[in-house]
Short mmCIF file of C-alpha atoms in Angstrom, two decimals:
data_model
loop_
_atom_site.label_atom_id
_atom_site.label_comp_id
_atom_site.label_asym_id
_atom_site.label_seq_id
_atom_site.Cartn_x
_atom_site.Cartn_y
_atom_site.Cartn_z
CA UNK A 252 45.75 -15.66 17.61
CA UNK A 253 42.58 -13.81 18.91
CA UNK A 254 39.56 -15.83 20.41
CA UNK A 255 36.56 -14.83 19.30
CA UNK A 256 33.13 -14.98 21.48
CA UNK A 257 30.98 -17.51 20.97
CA UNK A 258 28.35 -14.48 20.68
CA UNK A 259 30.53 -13.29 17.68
CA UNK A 260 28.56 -15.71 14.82
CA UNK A 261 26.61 -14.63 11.40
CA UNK A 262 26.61 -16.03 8.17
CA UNK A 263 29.67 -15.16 6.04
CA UNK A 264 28.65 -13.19 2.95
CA UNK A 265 29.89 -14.29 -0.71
CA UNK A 266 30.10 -10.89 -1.79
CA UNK A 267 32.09 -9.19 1.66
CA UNK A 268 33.48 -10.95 4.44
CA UNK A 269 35.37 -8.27 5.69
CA UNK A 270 34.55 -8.32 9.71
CA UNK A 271 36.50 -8.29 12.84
CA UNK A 272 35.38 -7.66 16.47
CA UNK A 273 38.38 -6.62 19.19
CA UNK A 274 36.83 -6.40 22.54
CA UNK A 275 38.14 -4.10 25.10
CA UNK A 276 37.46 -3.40 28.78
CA UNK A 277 35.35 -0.78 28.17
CA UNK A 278 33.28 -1.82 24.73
CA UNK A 279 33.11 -4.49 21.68
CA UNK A 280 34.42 -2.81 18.45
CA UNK A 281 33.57 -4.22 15.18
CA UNK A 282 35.20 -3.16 12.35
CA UNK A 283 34.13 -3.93 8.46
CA UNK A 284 36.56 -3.12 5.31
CA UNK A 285 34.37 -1.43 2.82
CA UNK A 286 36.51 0.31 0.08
CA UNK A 287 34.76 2.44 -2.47
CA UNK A 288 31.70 2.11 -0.18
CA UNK A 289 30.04 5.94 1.06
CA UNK A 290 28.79 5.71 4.67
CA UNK A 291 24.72 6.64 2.73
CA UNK A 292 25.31 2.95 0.98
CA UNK A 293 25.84 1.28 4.67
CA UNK A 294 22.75 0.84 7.44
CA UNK A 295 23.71 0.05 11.14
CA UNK A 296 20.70 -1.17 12.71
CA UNK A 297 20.19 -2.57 16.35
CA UNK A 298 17.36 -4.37 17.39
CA UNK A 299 15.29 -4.79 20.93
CA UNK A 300 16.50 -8.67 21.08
CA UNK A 301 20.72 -7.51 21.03
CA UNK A 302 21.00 -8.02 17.68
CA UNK A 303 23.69 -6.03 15.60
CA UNK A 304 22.72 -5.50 11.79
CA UNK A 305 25.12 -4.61 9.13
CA UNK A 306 23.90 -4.11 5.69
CA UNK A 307 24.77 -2.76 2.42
CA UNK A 308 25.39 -2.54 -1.78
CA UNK A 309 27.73 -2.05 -3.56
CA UNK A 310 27.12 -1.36 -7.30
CA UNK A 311 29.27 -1.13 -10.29
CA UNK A 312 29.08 1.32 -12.99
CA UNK A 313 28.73 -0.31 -16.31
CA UNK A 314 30.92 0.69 -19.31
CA UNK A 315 30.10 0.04 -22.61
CA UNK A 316 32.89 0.82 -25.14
CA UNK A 317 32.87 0.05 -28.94
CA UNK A 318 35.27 -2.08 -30.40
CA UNK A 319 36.81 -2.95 -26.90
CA UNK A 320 36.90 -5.91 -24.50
CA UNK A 321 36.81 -4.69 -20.74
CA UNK A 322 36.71 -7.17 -17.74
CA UNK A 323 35.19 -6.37 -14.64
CA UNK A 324 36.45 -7.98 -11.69
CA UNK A 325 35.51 -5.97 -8.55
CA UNK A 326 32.62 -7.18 -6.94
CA UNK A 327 29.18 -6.16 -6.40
CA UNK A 328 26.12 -7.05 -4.66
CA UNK A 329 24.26 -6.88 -1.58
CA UNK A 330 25.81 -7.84 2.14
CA UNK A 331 24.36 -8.17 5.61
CA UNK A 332 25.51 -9.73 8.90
CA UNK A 333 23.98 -9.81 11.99
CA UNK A 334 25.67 -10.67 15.18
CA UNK A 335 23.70 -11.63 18.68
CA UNK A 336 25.31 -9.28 21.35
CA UNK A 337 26.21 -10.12 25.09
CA UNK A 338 24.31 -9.26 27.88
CA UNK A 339 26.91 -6.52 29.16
CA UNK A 340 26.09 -4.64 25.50
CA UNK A 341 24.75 -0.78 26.36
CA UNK A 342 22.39 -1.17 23.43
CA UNK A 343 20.97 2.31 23.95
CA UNK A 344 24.66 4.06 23.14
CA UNK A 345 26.04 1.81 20.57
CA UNK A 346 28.13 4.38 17.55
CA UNK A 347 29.16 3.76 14.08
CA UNK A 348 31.64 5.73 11.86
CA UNK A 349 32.90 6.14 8.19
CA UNK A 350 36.84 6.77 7.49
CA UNK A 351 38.54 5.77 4.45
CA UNK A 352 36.78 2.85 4.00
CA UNK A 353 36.21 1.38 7.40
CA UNK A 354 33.23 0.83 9.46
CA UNK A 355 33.97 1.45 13.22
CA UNK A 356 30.44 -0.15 15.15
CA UNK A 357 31.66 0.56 19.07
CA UNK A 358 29.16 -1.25 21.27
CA UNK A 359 29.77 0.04 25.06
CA UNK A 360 30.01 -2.71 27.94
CA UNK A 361 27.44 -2.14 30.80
CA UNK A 362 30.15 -1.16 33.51
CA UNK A 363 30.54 -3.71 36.44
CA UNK A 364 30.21 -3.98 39.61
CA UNK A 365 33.18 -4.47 41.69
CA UNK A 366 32.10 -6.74 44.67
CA UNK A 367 32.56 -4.47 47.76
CA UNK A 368 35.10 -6.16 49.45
CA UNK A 369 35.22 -5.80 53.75
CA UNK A 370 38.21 -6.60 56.02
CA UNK A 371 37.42 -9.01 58.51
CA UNK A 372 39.76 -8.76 61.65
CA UNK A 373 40.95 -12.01 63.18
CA UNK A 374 41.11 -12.05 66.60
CA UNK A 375 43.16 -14.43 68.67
#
């Protein structure tokens, strides 16, 4: 079992609750299950107070059929979640990507600095 960040919050959507965040020593990567979705029906938006915005519809064609009975059971709608980002978040080179249904958001980590470290010699 994974801990998640306290920074890692946002409403859960009815219609999509398909987020997970695995942070690395380099970035935070979250990563959203979107089947069907096209990467034009899915806005990644970042804004000046480290806030993460993902957003999105998903629409379902209607059938009409005569004589027939169809049930739909895939769901539509609208979803968005926002998540407050660390301080160490590079907000200026934060990437997104589309493949087979997944939404890859990588959010770099402002590098740190290593304390400079100095030998002291004992004497005695």
């Amino acid at each position: 079992m994974s801990v998640i960040p306290s920074w890692f919050g946002g409403r859960r959507s009815n219609v999509f609750d398909p987020f997970s965040l695995d942070e690395t020593p380099e970035a935070h990567v979250f990563k959203a299950d979107l089947p069907g979705l096209k990467k034009e029906e899915v806005k990644v938006e970042v804004e000046d107070d480290r806030v993460l915005q993902i957003s999105g519809e998903r629409n379902v064609e209607k059938e009409d059929k005569n004589d027939t009975w169809h049930r739909v059971e895939r769901s539509s709608g609208k979803f968005l979640r926002r998540f407050r980002l660390p301080e160490n978040a590079r907000m200026d080179q934060v990437k997104a990507s589309m493949e087979n249904g997944v939404l890859t958001v990588t959010v770099p980590k402002v590098e740190e600095k290593k304390p400079e470290v100095k030998a002291i010699d004992i004497s005695g």
